[in-house]
GROMACS .gro file of C-alpha atoms in nm:
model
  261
    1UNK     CA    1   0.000   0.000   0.000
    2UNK     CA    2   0.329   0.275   0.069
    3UNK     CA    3   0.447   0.141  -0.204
    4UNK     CA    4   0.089   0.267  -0.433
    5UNK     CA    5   0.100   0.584  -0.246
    6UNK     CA    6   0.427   0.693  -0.340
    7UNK     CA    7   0.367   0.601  -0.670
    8UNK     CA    8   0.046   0.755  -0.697
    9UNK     CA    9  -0.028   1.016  -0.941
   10UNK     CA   10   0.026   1.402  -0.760
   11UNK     CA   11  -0.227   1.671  -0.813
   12UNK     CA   12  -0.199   1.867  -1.127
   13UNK     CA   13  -0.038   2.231  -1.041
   14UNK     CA   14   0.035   2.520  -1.215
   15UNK     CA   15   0.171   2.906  -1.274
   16UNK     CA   16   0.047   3.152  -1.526
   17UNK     CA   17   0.195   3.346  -1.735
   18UNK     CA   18   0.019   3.738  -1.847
   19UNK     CA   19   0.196   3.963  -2.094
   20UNK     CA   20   0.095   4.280  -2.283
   21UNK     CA   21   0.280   4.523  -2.486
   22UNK     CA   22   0.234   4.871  -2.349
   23UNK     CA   23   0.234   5.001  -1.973
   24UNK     CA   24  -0.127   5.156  -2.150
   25UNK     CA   25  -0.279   4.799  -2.132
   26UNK     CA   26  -0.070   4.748  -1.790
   27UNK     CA   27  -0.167   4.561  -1.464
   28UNK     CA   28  -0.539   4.696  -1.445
   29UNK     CA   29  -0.546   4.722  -1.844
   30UNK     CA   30  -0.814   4.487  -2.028
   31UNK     CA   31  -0.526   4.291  -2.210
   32UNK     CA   32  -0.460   4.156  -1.839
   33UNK     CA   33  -0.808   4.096  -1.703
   34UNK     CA   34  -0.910   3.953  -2.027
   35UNK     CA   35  -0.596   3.677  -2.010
   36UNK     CA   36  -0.656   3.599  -1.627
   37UNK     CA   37  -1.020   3.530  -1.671
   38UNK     CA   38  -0.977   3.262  -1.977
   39UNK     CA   39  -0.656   3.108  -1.718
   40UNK     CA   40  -0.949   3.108  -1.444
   41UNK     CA   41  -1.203   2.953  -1.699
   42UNK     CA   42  -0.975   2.718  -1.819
   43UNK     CA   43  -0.872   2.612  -1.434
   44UNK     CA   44  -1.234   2.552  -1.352
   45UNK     CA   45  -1.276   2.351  -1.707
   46UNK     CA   46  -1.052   2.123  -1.587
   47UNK     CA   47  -1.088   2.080  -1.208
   48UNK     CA   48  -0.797   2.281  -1.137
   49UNK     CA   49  -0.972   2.650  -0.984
   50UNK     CA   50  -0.751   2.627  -0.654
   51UNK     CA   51  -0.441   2.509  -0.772
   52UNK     CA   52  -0.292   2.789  -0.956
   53UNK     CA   53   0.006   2.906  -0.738
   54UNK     CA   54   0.135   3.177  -0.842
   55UNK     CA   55   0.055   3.472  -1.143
   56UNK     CA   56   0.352   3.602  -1.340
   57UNK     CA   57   0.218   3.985  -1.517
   58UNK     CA   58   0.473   4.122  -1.758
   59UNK     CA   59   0.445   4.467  -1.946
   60UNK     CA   60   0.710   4.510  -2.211
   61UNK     CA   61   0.749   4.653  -2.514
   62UNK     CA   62   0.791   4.449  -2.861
   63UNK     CA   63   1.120   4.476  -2.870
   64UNK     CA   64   1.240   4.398  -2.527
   65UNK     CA   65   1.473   4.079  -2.493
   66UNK     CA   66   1.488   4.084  -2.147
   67UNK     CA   67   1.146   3.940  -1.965
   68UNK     CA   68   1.218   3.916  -1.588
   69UNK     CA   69   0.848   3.800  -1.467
   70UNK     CA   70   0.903   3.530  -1.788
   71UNK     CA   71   1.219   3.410  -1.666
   72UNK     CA   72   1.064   3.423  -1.297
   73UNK     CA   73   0.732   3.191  -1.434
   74UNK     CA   74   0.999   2.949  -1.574
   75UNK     CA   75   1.172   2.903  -1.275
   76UNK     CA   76   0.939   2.896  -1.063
   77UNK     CA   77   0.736   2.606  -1.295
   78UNK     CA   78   1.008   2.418  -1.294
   79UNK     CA   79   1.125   2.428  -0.924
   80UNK     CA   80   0.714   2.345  -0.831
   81UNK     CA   81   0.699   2.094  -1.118
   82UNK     CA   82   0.421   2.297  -1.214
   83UNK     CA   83   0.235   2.337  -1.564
   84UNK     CA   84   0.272   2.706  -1.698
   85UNK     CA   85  -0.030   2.813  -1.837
   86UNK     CA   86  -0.083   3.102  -2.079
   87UNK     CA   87  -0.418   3.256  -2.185
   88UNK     CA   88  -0.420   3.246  -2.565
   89UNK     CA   89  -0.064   3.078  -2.780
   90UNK     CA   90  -0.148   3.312  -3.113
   91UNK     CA   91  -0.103   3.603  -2.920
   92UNK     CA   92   0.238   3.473  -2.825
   93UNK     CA   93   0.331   3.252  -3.193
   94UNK     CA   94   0.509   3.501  -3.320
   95UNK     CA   95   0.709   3.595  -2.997
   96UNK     CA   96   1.068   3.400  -3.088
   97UNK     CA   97   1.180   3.522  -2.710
   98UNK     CA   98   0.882   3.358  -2.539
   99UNK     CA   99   0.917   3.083  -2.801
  100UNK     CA  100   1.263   3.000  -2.756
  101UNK     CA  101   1.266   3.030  -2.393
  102UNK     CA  102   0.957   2.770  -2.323
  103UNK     CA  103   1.123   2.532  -2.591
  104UNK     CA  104   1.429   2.517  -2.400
  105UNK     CA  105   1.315   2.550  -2.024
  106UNK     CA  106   1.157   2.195  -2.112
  107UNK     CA  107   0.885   2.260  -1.849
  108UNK     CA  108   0.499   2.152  -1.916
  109UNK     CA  109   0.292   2.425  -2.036
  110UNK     CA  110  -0.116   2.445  -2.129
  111UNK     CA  111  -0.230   2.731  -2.373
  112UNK     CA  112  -0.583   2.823  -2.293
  113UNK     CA  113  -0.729   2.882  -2.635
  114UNK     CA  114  -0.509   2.551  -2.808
  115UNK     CA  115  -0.506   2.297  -2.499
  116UNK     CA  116  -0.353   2.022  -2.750
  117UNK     CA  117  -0.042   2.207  -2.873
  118UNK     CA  118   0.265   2.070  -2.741
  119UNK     CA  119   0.655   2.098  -2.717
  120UNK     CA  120   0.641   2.013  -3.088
  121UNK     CA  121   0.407   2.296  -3.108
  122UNK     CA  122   0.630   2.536  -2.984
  123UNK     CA  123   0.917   2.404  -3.203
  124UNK     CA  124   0.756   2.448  -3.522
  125UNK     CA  125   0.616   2.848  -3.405
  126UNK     CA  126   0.968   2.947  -3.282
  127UNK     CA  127   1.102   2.861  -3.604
  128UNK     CA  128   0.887   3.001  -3.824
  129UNK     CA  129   0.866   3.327  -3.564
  130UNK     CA  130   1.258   3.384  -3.606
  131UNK     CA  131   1.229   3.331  -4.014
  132UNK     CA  132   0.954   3.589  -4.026
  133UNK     CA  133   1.192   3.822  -3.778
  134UNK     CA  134   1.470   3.798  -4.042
  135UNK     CA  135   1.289   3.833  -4.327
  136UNK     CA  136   1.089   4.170  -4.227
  137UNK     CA  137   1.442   4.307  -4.080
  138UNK     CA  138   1.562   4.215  -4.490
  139UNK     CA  139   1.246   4.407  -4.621
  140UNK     CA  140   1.295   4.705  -4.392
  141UNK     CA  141   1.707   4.735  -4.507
  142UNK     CA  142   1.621   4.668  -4.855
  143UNK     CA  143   1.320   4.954  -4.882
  144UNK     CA  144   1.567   5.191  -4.715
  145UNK     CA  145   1.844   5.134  -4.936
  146UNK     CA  146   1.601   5.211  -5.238
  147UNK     CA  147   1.437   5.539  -5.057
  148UNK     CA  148   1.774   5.676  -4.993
  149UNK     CA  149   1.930   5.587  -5.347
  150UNK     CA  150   1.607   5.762  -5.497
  151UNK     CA  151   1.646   6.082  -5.231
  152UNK     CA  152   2.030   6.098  -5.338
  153UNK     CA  153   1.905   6.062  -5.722
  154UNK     CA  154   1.616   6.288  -5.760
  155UNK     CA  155   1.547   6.471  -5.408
  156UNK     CA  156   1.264   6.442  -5.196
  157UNK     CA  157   0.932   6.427  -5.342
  158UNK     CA  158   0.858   6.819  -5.400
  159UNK     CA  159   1.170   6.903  -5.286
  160UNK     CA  160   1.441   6.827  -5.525
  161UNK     CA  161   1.694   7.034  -5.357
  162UNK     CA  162   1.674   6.777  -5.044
  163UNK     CA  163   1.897   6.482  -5.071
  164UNK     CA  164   1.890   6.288  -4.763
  165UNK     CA  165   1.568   6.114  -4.615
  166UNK     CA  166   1.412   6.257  -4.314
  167UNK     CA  167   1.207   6.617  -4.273
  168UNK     CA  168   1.282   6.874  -4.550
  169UNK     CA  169   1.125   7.173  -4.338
  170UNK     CA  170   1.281   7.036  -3.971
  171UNK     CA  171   1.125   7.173  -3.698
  172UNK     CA  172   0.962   7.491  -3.861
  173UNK     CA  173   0.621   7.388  -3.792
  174UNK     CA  174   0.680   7.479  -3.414
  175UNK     CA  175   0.785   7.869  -3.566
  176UNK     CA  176   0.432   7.973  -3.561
  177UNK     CA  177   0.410   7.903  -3.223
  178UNK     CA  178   0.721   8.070  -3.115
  179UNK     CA  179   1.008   7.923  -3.017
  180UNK     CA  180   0.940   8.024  -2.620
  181UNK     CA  181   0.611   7.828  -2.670
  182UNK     CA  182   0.784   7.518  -2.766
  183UNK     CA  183   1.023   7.497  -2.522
  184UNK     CA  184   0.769   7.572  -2.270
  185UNK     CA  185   0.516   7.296  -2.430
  186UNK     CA  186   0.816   7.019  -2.427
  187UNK     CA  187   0.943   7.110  -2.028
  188UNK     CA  188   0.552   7.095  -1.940
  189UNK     CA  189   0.490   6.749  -2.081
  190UNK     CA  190   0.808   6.639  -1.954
  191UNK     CA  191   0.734   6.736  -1.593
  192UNK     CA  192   0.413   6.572  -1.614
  193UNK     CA  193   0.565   6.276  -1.703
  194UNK     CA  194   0.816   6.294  -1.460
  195UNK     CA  195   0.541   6.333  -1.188
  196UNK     CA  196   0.362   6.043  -1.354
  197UNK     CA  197   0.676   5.797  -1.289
  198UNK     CA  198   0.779   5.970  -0.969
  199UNK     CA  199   0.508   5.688  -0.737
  200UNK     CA  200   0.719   5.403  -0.895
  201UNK     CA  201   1.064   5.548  -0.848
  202UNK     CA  202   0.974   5.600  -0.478
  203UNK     CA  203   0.856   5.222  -0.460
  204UNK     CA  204   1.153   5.093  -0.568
  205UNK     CA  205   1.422   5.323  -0.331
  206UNK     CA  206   1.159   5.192  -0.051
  207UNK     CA  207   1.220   4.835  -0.136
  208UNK     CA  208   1.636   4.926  -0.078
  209UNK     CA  209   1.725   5.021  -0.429
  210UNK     CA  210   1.971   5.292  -0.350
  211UNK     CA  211   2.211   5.328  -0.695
  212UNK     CA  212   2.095   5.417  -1.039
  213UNK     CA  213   2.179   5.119  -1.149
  214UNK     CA  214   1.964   4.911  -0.954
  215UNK     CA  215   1.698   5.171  -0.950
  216UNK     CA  216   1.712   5.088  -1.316
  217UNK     CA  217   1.676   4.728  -1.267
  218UNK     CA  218   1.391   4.746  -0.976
  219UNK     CA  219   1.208   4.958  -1.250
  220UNK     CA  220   1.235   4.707  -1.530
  221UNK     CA  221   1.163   4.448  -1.297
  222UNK     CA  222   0.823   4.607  -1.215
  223UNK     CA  223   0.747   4.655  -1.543
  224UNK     CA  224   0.786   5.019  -1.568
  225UNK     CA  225   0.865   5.210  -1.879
  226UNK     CA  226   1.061   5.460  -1.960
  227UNK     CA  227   0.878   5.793  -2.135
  228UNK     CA  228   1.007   5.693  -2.452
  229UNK     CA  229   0.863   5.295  -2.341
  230UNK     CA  230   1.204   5.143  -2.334
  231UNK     CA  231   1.394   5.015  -2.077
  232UNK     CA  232   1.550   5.187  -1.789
  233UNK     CA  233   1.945   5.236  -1.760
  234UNK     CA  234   2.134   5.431  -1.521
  235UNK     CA  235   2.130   5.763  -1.710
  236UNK     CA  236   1.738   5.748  -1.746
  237UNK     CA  237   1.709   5.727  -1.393
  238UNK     CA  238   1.916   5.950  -1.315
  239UNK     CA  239   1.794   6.211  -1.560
  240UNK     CA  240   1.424   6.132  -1.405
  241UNK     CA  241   1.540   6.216  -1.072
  242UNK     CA  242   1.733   6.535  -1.153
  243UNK     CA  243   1.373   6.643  -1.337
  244UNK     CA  244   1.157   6.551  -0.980
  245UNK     CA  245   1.405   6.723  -0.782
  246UNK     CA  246   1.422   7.050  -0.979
  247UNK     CA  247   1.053   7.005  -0.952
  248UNK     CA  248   1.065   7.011  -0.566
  249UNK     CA  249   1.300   7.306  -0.546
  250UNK     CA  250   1.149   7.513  -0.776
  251UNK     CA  251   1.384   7.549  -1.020
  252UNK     CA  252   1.412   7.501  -1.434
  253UNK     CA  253   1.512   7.218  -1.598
  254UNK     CA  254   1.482   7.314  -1.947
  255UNK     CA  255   1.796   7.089  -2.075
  256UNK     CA  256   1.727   6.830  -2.371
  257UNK     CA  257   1.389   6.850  -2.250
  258UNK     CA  258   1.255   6.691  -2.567
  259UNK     CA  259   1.519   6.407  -2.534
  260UNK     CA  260   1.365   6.303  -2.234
  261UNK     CA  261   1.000   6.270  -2.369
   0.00000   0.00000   0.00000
């Protein structure tokens, strides 16, 4: 009879994993809630409503190689000998990161909206994902290559004395407003932001984060953006606390103030 027990089959358990693209459909966004509720649905499908243990939310941008609440999901699956399961595999197919990193963590994983797919699955997407990577960086080099041979040829489109890609009349749509105006428009929307990202800075330096380096990191780790939606580095933070404090003081921070939109 010890011998059936400790053979017998252990109860099914397992970790999600959420992800959207932009801190606009963040942590209270409708890309989450929409995800956790087919993981829930799924979980009471199958049996399984109190055995989730533990929800992995990532906000990222496209671009971004480095997924810290993925990596975090993996590990933990694999320590628990958990399942992973994700709300819908076709909004993640063409994701070579996500792809990649599943194929080779070799953990068990469940995709709400294609319950059969398997390791094979995965394979197959992750391959195809990284030809269709290449092949649209290809189209993007070659279209540039012809736009700027054409530019250098003829000049731009109504303006054949401009030979180089990019905007013939710069920045002299902001003239008409005054070049005061513009400055003042850019430091305004700056501050804002500033004072937008100040509650997470704060959250982090409370949790012990006390250089900008691993200010930087505590950011990314939370999912926080930079303004320009990239990831934090040492010089964004510290830029983003040399806007809050001129902020506090009183004082002008008018510097690259467009850089740091």
């Amino acid at each position: 009879m010890a011998r059936d027990n400790h053979f017998a089959r252990k109860p099914q358990r397992y970790i999600a994993y959420l992800r959207v693209s932009r801190e606009s459909q963040g942590l209270h966004g409708l890309g989450i809630e929409a995800q956790r509720r087919s993981v829930r649905e799924y979980l009471a499908r199958v049996g399984a409503t109190d055995a989730l243990l533990a929800e992995y939310v990532e906000v990222e941008s496209g671009k971004r190689d480095t997924r810290p609440e993925l990596l975090r999901s993996f590990a933990h699956a694999r320590n628990a000998r958990a399942t992973l399961v994700i709300a819908k595999l076709d909004r993640l197919s063409r994701d070579v990161h996500f792809l990649t990193g599943l194929e080779r963590a070799g953990i068990e994983f469940i995709a709400c909206d294609l319950p059969n797919a398997n390791r094979l699955t995965i394979t197959i997407l992750a391959a195809v994902a990284e030809h269709e990577r290449d092949m649209t960086a290809e189209r993007t080099k070659a279209a540039l290559a012809v736009a700027r041979d054409r530019v250098a040829r003829v000049g731009q489109r109504g303006h054949p004395e401009v030979r180089r890609l990019g905007n013939p009349n710069g920045a002299a749509h902001l003239k008409k407003y005054g070049n005061q105006a513009a400055v003042a428009a850019l430091k305004s929307k700056a501050d804002a932001t500033a004072l937008r990202l100040r509650d997470s800075l704060q959250a982090v330096v409370d949790a012990g984060a006390k250089s900008a380096r691993s200010i930087a990191a505590g950011l990314n780790d939370r999912g926080v953006l930079t303004p320009r939606g990239a990831l934090w580095d040492s010089k964004a933070v510290i830029n983003l606390r040399r806007r809050l404090r001129s902020l506090e003081d009183g004082t002008t921070h008018t510097r690259d103030s467009a850089s740091h939109l």
